[in-house]
JSON list of C-alpha atoms in Angstrom, two decimals:
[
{"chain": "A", "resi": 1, "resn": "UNK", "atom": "CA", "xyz": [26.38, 0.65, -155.37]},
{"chain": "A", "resi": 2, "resn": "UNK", "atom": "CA", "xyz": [26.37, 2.22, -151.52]},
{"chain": "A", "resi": 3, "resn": "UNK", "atom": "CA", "xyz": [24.61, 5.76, -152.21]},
{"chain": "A", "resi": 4, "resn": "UNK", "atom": "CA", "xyz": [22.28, 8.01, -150.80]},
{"chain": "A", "resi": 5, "resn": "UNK", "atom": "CA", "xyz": [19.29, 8.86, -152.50]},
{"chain": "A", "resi": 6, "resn": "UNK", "atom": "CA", "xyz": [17.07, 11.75, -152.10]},
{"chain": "A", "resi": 7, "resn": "UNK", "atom": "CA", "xyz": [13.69, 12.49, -154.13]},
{"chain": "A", "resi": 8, "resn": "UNK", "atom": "CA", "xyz": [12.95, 14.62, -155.47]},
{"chain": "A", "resi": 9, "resn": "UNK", "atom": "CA", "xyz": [16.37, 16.47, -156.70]},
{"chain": "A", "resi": 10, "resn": "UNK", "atom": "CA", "xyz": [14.34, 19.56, -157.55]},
{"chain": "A", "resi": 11, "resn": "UNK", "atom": "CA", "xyz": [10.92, 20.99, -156.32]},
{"chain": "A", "resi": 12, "resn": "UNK", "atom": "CA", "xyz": [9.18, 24.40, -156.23]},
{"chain": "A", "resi": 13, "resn": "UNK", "atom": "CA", "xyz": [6.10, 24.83, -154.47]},
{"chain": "A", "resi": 14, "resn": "UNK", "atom": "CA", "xyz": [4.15, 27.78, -152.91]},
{"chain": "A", "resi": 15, "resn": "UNK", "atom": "CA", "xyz": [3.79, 28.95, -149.04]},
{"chain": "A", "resi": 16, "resn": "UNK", "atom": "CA", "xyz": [1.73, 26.56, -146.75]},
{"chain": "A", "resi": 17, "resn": "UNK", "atom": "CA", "xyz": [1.35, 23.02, -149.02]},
{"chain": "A", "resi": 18, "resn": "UNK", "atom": "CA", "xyz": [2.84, 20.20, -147.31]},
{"chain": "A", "resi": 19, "resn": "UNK", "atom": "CA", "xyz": [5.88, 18.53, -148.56]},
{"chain": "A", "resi": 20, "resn": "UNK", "atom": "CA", "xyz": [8.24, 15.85, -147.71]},
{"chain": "A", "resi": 21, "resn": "UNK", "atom": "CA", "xyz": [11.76, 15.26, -149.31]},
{"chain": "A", "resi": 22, "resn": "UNK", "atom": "CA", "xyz": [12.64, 11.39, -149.13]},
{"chain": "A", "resi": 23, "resn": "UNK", "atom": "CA", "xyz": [16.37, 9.79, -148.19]},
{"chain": "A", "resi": 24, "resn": "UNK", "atom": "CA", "xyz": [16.86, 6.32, -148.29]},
{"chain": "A", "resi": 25, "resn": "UNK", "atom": "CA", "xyz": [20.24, 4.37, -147.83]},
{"chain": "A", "resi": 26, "resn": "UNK", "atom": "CA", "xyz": [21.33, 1.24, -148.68]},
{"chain": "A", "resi": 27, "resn": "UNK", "atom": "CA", "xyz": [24.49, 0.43, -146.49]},
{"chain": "A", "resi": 28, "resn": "UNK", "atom": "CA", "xyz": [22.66, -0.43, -143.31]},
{"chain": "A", "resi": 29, "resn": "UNK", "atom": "CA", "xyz": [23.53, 2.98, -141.65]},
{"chain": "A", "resi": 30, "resn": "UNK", "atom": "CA", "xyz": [22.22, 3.70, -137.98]},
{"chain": "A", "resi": 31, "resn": "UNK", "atom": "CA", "xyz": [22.94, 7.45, -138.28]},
{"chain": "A", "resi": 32, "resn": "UNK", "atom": "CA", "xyz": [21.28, 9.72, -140.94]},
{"chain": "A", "resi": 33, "resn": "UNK", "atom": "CA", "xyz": [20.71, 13.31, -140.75]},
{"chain": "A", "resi": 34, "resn": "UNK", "atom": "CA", "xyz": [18.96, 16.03, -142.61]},
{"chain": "A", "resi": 35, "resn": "UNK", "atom": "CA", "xyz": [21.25, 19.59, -143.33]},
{"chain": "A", "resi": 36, "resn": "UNK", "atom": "CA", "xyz": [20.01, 22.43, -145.19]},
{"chain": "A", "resi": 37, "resn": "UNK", "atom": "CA", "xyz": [22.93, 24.69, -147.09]},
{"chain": "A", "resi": 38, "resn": "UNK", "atom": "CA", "xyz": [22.67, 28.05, -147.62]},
{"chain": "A", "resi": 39, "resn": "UNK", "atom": "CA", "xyz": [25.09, 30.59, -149.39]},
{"chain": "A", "resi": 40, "resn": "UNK", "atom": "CA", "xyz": [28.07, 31.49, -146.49]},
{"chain": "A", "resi": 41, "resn": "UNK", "atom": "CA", "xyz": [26.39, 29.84, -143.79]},
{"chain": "A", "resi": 42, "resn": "UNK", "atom": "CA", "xyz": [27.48, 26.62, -145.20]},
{"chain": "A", "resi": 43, "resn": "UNK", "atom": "CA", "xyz": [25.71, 23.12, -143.78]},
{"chain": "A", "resi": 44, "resn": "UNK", "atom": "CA", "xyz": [23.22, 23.56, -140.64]},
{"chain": "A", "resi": 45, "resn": "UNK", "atom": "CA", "xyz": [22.28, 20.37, -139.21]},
{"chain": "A", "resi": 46, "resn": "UNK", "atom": "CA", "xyz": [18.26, 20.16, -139.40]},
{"chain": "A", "resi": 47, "resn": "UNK", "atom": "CA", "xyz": [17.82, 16.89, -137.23]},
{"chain": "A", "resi": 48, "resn": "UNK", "atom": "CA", "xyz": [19.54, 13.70, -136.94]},
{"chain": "A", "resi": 49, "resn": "UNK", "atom": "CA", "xyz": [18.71, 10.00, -136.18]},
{"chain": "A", "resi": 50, "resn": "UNK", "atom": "CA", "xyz": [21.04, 7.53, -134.14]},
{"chain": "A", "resi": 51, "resn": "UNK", "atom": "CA", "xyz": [19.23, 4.81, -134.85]},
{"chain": "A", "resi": 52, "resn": "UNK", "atom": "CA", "xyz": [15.58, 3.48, -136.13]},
{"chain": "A", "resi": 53, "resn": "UNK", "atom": "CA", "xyz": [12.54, 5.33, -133.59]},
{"chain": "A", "resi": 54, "resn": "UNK", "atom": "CA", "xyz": [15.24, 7.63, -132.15]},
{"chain": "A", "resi": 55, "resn": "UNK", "atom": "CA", "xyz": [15.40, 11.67, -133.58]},
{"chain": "A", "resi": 56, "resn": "UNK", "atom": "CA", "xyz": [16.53, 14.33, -132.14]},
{"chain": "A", "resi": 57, "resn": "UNK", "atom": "CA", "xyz": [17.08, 18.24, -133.29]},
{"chain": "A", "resi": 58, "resn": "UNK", "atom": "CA", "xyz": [19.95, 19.91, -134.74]},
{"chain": "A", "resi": 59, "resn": "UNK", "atom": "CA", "xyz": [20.82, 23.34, -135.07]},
{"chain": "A", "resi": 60, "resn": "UNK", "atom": "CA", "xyz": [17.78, 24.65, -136.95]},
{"chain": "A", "resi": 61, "resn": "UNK", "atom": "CA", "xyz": [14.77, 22.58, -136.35]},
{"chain": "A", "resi": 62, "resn": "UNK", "atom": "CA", "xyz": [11.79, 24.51, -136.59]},
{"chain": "A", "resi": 63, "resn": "UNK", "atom": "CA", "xyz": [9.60, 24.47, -139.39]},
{"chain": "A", "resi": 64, "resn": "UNK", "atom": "CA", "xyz": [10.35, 20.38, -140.04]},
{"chain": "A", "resi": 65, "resn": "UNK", "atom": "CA", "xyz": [9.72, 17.28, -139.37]},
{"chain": "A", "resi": 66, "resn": "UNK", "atom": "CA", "xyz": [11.40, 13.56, -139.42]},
{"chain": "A", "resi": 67, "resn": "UNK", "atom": "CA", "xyz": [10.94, 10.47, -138.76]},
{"chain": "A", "resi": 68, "resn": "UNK", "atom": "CA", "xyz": [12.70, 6.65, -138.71]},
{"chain": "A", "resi": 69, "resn": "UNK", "atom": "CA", "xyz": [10.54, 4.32, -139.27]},
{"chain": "A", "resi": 70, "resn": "UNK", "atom": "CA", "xyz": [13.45, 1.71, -140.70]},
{"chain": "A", "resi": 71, "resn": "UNK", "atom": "CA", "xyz": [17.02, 2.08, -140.90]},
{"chain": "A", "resi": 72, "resn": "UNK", "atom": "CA", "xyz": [17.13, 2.68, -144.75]},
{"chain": "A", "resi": 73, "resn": "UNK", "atom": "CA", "xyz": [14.89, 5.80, -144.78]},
{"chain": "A", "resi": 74, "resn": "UNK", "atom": "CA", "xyz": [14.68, 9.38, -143.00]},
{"chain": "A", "resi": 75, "resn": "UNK", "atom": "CA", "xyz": [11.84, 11.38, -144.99]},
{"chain": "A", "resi": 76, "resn": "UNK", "atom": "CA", "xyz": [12.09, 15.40, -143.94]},
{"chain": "A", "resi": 77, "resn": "UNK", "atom": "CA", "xyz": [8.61, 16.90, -143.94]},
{"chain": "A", "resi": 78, "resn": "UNK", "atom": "CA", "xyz": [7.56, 20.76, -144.07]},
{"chain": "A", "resi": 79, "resn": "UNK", "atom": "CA", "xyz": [3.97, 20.66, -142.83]},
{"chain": "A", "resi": 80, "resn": "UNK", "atom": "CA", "xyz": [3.55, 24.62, -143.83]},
{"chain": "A", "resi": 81, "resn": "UNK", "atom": "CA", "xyz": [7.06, 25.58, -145.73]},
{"chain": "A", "resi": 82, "resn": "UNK", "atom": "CA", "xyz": [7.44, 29.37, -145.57]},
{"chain": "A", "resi": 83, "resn": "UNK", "atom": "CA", "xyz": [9.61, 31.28, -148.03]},
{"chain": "A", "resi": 84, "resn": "UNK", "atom": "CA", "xyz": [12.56, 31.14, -145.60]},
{"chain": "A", "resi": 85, "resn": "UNK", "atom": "CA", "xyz": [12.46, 27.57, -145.96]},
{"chain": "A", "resi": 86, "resn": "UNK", "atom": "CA", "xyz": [13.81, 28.16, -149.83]},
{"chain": "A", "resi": 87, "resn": "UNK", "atom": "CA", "xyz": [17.60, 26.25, -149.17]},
{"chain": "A", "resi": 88, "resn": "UNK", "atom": "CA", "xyz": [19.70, 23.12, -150.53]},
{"chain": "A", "resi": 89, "resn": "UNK", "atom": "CA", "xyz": [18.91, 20.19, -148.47]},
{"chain": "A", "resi": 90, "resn": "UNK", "atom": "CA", "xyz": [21.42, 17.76, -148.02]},
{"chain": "A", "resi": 91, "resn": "UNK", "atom": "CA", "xyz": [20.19, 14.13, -146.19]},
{"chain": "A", "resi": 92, "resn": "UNK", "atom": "CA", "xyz": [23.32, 12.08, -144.99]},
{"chain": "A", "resi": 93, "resn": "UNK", "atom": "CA", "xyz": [24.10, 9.06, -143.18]},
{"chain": "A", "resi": 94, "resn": "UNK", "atom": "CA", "xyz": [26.99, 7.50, -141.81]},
{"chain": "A", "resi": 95, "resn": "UNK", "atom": "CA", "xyz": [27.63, 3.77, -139.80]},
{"chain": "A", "resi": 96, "resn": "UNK", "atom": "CA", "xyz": [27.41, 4.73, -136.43]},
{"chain": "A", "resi": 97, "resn": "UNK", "atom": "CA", "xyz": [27.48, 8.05, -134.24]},
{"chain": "A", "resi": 98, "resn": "UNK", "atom": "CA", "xyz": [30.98, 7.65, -133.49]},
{"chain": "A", "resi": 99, "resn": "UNK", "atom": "CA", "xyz": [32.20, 6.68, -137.14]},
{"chain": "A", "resi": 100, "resn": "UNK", "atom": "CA", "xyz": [33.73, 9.73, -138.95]},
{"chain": "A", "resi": 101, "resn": "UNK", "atom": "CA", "xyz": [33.03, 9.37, -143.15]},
{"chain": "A", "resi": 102, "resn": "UNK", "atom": "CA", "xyz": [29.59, 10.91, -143.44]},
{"chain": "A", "resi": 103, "resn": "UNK", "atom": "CA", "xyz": [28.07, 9.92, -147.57]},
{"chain": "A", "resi": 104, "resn": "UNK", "atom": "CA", "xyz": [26.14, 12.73, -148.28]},
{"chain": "A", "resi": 105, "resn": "UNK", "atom": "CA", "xyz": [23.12, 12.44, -150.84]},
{"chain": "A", "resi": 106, "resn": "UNK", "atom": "CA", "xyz": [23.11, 14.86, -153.76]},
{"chain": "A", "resi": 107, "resn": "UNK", "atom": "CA", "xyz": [20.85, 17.27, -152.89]},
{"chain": "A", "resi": 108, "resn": "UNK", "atom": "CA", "xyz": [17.05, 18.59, -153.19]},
{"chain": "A", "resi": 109, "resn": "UNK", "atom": "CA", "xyz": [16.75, 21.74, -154.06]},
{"chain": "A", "resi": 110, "resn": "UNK", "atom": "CA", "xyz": [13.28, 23.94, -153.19]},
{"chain": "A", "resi": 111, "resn": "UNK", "atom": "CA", "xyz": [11.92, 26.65, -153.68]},
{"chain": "A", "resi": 112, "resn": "UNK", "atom": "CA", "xyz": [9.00, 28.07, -151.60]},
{"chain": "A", "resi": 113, "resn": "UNK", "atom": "CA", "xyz": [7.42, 31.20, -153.40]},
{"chain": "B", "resi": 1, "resn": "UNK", "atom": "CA", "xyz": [27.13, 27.17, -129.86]},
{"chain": "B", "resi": 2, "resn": "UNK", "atom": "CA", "xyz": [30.47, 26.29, -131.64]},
{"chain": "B", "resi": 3, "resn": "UNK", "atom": "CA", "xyz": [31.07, 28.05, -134.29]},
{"chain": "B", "resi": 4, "resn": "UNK", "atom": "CA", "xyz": [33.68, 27.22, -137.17]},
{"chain": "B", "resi": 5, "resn": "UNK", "atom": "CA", "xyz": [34.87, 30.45, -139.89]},
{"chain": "B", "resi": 6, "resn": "UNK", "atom": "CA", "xyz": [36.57, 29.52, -143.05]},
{"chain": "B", "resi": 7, "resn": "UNK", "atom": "CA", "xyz": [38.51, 31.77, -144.84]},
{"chain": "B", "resi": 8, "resn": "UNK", "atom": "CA", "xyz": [38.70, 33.15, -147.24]},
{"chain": "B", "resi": 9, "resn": "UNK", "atom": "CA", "xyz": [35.49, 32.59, -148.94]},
{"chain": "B", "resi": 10, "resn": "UNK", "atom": "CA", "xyz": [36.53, 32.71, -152.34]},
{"chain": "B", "resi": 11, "resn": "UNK", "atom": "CA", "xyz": [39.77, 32.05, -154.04]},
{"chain": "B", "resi": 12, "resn": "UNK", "atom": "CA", "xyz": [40.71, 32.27, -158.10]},
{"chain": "B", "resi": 13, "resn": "UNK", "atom": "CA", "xyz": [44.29, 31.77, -158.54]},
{"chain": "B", "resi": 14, "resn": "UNK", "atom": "CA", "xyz": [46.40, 29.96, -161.66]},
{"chain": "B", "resi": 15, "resn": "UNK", "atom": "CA", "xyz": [46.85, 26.63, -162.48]},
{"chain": "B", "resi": 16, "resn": "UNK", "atom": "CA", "xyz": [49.88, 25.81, -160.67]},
{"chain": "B", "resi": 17, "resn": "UNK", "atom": "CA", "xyz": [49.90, 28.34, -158.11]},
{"chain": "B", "resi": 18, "resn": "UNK", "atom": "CA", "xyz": [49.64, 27.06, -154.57]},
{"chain": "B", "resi": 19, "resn": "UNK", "atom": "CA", "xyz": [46.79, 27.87, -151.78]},
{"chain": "B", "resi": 20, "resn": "UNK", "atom": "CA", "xyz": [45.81, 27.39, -148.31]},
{"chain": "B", "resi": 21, "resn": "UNK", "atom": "CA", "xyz": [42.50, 27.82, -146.46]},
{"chain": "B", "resi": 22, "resn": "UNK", "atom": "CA", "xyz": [41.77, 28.10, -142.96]},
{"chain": "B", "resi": 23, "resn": "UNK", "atom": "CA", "xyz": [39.71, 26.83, -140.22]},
{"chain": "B", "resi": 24, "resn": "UNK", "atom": "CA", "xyz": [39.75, 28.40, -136.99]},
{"chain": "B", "resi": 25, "resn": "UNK", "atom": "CA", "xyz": [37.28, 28.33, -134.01]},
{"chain": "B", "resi": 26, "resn": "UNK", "atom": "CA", "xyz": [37.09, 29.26, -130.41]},
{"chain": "B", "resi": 27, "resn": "UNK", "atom": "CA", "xyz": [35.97, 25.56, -129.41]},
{"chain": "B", "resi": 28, "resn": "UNK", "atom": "CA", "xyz": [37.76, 22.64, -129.14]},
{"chain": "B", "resi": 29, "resn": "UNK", "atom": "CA", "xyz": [36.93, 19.89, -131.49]},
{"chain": "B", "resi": 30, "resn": "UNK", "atom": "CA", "xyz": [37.35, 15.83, -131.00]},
{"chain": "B", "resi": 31, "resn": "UNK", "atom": "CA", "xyz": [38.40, 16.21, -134.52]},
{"chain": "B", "resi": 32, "resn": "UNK", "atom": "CA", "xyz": [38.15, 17.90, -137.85]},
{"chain": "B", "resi": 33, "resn": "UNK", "atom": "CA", "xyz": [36.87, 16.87, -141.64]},
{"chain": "B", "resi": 34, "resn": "UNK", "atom": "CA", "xyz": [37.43, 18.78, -144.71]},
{"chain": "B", "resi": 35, "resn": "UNK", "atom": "CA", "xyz": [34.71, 18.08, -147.42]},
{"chain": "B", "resi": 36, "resn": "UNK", "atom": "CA", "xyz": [35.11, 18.87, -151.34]},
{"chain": "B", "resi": 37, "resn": "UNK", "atom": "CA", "xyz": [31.38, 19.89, -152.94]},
{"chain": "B", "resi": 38, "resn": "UNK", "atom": "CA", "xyz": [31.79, 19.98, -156.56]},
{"chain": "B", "resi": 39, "resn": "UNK", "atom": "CA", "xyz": [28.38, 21.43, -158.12]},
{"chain": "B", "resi": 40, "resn": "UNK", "atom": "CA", "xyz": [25.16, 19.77, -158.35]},
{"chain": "B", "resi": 41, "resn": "UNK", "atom": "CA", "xyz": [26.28, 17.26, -155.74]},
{"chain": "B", "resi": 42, "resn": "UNK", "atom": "CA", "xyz": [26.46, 16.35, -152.19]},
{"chain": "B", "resi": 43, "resn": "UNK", "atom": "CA", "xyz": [30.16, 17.21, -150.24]},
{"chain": "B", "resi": 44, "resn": "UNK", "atom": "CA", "xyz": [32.86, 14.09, -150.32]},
{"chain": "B", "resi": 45, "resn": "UNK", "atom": "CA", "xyz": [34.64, 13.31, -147.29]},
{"chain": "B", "resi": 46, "resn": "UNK", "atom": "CA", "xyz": [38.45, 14.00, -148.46]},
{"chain": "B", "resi": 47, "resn": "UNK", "atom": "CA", "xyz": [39.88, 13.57, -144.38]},
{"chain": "B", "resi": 48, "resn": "UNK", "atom": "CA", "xyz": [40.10, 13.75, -140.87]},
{"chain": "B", "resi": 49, "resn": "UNK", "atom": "CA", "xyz": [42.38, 14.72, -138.23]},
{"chain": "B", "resi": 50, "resn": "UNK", "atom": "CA", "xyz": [41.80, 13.47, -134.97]},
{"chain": "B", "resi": 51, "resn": "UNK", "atom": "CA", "xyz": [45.48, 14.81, -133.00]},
{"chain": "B", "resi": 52, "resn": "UNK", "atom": "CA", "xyz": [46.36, 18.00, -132.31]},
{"chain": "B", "resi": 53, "resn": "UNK", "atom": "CA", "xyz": [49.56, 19.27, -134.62]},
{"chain": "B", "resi": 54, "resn": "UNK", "atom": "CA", "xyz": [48.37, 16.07, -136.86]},
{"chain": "B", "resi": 55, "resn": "UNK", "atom": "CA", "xyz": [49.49, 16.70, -140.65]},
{"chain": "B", "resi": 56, "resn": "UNK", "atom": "CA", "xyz": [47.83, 14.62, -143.01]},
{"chain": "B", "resi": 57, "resn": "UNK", "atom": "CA", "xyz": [48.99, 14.55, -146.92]},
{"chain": "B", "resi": 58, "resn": "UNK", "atom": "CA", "xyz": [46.33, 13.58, -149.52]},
{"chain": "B", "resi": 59, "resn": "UNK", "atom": "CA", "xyz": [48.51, 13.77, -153.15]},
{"chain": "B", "resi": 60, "resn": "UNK", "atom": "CA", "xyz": [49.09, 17.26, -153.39]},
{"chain": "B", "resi": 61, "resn": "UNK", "atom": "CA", "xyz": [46.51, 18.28, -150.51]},
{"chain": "B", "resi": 62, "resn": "UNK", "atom": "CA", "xyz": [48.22, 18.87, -147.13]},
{"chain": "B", "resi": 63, "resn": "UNK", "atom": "CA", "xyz": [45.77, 19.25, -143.87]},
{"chain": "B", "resi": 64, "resn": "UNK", "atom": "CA", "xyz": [46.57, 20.79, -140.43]},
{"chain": "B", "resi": 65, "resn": "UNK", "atom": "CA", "xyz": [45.20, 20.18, -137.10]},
{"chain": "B", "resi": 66, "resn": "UNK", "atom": "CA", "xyz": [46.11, 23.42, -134.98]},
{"chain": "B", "resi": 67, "resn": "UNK", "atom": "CA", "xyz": [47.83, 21.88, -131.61]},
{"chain": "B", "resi": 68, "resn": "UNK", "atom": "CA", "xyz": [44.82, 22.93, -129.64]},
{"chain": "B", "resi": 69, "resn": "UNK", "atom": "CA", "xyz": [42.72, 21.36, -132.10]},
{"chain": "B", "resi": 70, "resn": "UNK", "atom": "CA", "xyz": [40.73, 24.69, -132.85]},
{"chain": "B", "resi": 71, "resn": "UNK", "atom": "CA", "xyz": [41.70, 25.60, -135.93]},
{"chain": "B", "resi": 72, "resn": "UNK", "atom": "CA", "xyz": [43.03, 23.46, -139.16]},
{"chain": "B", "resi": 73, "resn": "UNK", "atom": "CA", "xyz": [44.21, 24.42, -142.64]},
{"chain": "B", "resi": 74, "resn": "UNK", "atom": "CA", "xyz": [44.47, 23.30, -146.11]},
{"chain": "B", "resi": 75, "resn": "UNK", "atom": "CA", "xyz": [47.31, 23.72, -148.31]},
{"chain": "B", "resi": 76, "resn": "UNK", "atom": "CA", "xyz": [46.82, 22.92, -152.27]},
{"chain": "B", "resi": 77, "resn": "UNK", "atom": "CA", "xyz": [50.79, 22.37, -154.16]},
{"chain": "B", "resi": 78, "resn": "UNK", "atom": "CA", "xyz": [50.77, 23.65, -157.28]},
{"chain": "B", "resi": 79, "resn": "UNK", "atom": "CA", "xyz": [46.46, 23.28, -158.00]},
{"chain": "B", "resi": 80, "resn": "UNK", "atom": "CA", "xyz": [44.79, 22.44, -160.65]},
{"chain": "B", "resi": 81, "resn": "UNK", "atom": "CA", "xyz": [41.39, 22.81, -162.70]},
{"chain": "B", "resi": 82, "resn": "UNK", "atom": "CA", "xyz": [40.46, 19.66, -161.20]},
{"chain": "B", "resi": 83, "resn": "UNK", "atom": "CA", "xyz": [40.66, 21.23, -157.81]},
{"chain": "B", "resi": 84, "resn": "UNK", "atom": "CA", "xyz": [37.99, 23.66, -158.19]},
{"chain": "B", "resi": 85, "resn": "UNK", "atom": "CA", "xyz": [35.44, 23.11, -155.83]},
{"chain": "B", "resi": 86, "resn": "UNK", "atom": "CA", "xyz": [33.50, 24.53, -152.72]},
{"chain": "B", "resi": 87, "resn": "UNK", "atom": "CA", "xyz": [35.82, 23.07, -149.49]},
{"chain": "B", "resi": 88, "resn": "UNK", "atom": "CA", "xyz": [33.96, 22.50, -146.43]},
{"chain": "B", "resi": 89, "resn": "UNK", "atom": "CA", "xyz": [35.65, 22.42, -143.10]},
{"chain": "B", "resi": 90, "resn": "UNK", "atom": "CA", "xyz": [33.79, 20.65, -140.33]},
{"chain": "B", "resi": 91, "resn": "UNK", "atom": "CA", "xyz": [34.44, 20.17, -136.50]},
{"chain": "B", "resi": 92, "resn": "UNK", "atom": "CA", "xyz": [32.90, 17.16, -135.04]},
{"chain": "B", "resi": 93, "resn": "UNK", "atom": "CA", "xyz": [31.79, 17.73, -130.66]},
{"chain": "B", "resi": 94, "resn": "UNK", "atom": "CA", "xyz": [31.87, 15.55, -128.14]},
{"chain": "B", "resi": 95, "resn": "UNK", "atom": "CA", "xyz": [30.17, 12.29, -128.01]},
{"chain": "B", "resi": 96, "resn": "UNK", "atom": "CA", "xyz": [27.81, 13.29, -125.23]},
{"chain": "B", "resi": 97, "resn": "UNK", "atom": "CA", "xyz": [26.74, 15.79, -127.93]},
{"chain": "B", "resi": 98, "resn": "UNK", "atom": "CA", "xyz": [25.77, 13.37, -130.61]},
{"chain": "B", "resi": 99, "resn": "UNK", "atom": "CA", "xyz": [29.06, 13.94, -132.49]},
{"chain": "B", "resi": 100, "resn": "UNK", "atom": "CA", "xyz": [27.72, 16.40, -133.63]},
{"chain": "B", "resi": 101, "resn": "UNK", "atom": "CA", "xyz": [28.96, 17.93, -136.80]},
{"chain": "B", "resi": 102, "resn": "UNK", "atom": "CA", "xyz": [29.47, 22.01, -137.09]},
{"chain": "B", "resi": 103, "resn": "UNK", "atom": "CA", "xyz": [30.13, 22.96, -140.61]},
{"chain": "B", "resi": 104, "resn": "UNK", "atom": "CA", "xyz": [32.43, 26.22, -141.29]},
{"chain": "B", "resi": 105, "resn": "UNK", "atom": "CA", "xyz": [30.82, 28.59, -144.19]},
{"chain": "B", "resi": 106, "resn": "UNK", "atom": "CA", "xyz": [33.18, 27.14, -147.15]},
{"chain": "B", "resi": 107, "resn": "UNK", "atom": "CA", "xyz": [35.95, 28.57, -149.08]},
{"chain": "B", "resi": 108, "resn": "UNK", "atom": "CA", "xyz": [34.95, 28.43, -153.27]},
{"chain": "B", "resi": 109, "resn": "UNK", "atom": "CA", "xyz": [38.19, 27.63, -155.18]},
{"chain": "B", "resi": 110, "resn": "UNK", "atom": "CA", "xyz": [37.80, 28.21, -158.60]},
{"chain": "B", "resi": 111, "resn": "UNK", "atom": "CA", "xyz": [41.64, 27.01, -160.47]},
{"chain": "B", "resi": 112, "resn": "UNK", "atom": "CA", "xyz": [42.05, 28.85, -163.55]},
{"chain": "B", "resi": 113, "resn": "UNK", "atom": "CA", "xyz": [44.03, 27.10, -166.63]}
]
């Protein structure tokens, strides 16, 4: 089955201990990118990825990390995640920059007390 | 910075009642995806319209691309349970810019029977 997968789907953890969210796709994607969602302000794109060694920032970049090490996987890392960091995340990948249906992963929820 | 604002931001009406939600921006966008997000998931890709004044029909789901191709609308005929969801309007940029996706703050549709 094409999916997304992120892991893990839920996490709470406290200010400063490093973290990273995993996303992995299976249909041979080149783009993937990382969005967080918050209440009203709806998806914010985080960074993307056209293609494997190649990232780039979004709208809201600091605070995270990424890298593309193969096609199939994006991991998101918070090195220090702050309170303000507490959001949906939302990893998603599509088949190239210029195709339009974006799969979406279903979610990773975290809490940073 | 484009920016995309959805209204309203929450609608409960009765089963069988109709709706619309709009889209509107003061950017121009190569084109324009609406997204469904039912609960505990990641948003669907339901369309895209690429033309301005382009009216695409999905079943009882009617979408809009303003002639300028700044704003778009949904229209829901005679909704039902099954149509309660968050719905995500997104405007994709140029290509120079990645393609970049800016999401609108969503409109939560709750369908009463």
């Amino acid at each position: 089955e094409a999916q997304v997968t992120q892991n893990p789907r839920y996490l709470i953890t406290v200010t400063g201990k490093k973290l990273t969210v995993t996303c992995s796709q299976n249909m041979n994607h080149e783009y993937m990118s990382w969005y967080r969602q918050d209440p009203g302000l709806g998806l914010r794109q985080i960074y993307y990825s056209m293609n494997v060694e190649v990232t780039d920032k979004g709208d809201v970049p600091e605070g995270y990390k990424v890298s593309r090490k193969e096609k199939r996987n994006f991991p998101l890392i918070l090195e220090s995640p702050s309170p303000n960091q507490t959001s949906l995340y939302f990893c998603a990948s599509k088949l190239t920059t210029n195709t339009d249906t974006q799969y979406f992963g279903p979610g990773t929820r975290l809490t940073v007390l | 910075t484009q920016l995309l604002e959805q209204s309203p931001q929450f609608l409960s009406i009765q089963e069988g009642e109709n709706l619309t939600v709009y889209c509107n921006s003061s950017s121009v966008f190569s084109s324009l995806q609406w997204y469904r997000q039912e609960p505990g998931e990641g948003p669907v890709l339901l369309v895209t319209v690429v033309t301005g004044g382009e009216v695409k029909k999905l079943k009882r789901l009617t979408f809009q691309f303003g002639d300028a191709r700044k704003d778009s609308s949904l229209h829901i005929t005679a909704a039902q349970p099954g149509d309660t969801g968050l719905y995500l309007c997104a405007g994709e940029g140029l290509k120079a810019a990645g393609n970049k996706l800016t999401f609108g703050g969503g409109t939560r549709v709750l369908v009463k029977p």
